[in-house]
XYZ file of N, CA and C in Angstrom:
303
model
N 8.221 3.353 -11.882
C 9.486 3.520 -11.212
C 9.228 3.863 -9.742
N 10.132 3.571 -8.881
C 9.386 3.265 -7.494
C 10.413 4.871 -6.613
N 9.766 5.559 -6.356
C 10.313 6.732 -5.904
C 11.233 6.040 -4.134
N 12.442 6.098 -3.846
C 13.270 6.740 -2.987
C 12.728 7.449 -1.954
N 13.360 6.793 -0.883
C 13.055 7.207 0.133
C 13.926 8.507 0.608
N 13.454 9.642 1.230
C 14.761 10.430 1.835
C 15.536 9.636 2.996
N 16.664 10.450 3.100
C 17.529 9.711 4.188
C 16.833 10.276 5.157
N 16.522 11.624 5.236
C 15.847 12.723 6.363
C 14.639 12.782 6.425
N 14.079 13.044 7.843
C 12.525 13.504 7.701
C 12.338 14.440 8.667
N 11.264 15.290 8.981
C 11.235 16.498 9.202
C 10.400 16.377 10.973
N 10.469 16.494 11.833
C 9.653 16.478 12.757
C 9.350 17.818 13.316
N 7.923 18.219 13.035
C 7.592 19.636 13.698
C 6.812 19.719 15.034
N 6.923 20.511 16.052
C 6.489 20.416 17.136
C 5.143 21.554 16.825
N 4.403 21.659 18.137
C 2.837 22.317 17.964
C 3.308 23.821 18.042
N 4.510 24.048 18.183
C 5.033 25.536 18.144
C 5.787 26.090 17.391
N 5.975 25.114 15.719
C 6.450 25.566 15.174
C 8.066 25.468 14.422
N 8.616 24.506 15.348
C 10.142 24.034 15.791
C 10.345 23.046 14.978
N 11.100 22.981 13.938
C 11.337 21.963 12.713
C 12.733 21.186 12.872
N 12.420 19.674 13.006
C 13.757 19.069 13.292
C 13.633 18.030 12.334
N 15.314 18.195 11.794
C 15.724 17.374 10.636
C 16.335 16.412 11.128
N 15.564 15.001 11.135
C 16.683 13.984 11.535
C 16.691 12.851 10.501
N 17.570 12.006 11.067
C 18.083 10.714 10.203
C 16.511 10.035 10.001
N 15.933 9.267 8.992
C 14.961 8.330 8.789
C 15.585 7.285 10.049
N 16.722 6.417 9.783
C 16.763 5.285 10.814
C 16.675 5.888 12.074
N 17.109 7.160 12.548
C 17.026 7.229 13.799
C 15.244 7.505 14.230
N 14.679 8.409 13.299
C 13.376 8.705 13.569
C 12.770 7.146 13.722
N 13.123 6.254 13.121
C 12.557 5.052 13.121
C 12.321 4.310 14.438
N 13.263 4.465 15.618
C 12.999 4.095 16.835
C 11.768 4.457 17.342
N 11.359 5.557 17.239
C 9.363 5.911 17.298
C 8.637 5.317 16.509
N 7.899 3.789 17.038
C 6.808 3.443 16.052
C 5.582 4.031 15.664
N 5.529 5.429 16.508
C 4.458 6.087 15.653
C 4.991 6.932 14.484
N 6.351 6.942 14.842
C 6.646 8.005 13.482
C 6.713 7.197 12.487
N 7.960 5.743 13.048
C 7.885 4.305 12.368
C 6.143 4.506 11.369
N 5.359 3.970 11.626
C 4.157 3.994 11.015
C 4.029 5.207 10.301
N 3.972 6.101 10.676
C 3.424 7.727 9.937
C 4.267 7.335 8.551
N 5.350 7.270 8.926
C 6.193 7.292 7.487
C 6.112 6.027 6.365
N 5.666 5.163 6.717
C 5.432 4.321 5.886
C 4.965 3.926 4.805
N 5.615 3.938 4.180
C 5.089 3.685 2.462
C 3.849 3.400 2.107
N 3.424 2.039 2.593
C 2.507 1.437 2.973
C 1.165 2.154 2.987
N 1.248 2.994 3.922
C 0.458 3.468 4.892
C -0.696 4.363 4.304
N 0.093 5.164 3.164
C -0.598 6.010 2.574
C -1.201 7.474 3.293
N -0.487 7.571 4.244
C -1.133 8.622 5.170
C -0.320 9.965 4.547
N -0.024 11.208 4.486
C 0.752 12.107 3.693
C 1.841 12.055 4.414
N 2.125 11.901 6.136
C 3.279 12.176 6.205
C 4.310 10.952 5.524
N 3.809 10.199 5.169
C 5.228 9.201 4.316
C 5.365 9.859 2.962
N 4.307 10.269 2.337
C 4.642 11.077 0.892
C 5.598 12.689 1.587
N 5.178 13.373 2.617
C 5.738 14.370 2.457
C 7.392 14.397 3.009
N 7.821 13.082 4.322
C 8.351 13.031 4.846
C 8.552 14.060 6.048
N 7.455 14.574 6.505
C 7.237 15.605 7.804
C 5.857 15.082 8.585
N 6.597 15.631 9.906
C 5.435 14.943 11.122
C 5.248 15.876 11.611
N 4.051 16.271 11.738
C 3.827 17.606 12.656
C 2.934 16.934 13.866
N 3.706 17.326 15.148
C 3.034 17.038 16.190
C 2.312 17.991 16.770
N 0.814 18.087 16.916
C -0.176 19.035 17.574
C 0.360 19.268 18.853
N 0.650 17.916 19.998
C 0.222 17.786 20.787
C 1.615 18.045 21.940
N 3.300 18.312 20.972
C 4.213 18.332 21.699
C 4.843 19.956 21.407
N 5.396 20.093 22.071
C 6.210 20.985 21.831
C 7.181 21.302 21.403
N 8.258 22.351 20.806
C 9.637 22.350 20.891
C 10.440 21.822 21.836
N 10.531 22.259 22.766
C 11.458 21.589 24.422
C 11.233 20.280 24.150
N 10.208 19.843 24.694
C 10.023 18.245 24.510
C 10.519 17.500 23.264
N 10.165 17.943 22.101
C 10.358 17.255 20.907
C 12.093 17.218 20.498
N 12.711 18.485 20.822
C 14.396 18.799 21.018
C 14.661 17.491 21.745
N 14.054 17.218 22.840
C 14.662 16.406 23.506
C 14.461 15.017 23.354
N 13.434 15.007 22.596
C 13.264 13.464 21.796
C 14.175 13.207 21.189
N 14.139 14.260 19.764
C 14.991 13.805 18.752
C 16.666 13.863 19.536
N 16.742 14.083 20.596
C 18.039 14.042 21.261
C 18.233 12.295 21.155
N 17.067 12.323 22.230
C 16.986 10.799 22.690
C 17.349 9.172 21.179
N 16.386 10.405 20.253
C 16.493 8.950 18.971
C 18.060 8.822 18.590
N 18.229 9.638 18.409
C 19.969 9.802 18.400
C 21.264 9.004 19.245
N 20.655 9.414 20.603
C 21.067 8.796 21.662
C 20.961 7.381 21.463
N 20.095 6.733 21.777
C 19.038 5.301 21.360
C 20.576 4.879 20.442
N 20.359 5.273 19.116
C 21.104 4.870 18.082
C 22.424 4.730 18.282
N 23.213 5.509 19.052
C 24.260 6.000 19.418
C 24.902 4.963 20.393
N 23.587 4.565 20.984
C 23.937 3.349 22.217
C 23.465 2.231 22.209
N 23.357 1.591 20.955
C 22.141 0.448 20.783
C 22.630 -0.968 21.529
N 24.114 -0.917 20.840
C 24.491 -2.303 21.490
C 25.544 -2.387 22.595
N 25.288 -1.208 23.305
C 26.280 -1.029 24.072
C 26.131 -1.297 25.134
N 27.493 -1.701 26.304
C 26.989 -2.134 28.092
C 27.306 -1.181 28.645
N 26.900 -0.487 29.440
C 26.828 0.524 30.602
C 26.931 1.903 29.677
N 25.584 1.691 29.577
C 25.121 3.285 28.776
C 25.323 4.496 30.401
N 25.603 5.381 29.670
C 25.403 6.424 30.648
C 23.586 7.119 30.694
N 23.553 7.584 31.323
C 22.380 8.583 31.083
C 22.344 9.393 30.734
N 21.197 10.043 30.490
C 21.011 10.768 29.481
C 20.941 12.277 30.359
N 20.947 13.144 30.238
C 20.362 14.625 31.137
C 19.182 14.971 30.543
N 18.452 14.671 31.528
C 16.985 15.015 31.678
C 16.513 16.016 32.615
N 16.174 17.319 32.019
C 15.860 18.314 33.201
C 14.732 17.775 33.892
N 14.402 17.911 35.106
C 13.496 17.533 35.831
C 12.082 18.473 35.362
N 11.998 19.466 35.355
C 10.576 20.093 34.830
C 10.330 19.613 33.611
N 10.776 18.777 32.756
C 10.527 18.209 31.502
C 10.016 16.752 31.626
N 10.818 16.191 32.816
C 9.832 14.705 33.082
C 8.741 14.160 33.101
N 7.392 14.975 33.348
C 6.263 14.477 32.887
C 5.414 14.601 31.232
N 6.315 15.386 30.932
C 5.798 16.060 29.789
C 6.914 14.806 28.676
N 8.127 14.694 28.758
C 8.624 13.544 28.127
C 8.028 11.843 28.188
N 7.627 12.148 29.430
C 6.327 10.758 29.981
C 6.032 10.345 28.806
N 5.143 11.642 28.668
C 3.517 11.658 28.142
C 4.395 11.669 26.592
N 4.854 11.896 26.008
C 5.648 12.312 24.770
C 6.036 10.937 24.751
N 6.823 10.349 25.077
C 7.462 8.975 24.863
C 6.584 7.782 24.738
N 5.331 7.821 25.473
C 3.808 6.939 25.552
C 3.704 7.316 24.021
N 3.153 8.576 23.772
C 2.210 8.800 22.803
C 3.179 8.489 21.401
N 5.067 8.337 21.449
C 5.421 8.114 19.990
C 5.605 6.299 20.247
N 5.371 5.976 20.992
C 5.628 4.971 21.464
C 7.137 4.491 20.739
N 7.907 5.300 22.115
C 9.645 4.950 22.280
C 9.737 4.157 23.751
């Protein structure tokens, strides 16, 4: 019998900060895309949680803002922007490279 996917999966930052979001929205990150994958056999698709070493709370809040966002605005014309604090811009850089969004 073929176990069900959750609707939710868990994204933890390197500090501890646990965020519950939608599977389709987490899905816009093809590294999470991949992590979770059935397929894949890696634990985070059995456990449905991603723990990121390498990000933080702040940053990662503001991801899972963004996947949301993303989703929120997929087929739409004249998206607004998003609010992006400026001391967070290089560090979302480097965060957005590495989930590859």
């Amino acid at each position: 019998m073929a176990k069900t996917l959750s609707e939710y999966v868990t994204l933890v930052s390197n500090d501890g900060f646990e965020f519950v979001v939608r599977r389709d929205s987490a899905y816009v990150a093809g590294t999470v895309k991949r992590m979770l994958d059935p397929a894949s056999n890696f634990a985070e698709a059995v456990s449905g949680r991603c723990v990121f070493e390498n990000i933080n709370g702040v940053v990662l809040e503001k991801v899972c803002e963004y996947l949301y966002y993303n989703e929120k605005h997929r087929n739409a014309k004249d998206v607004p922007d998003m609010d992006i604090p400026p001391e967070l811009c290089l560090e979302l850089l480097m965060a957005a490279d590495y989930l590859n969004v």
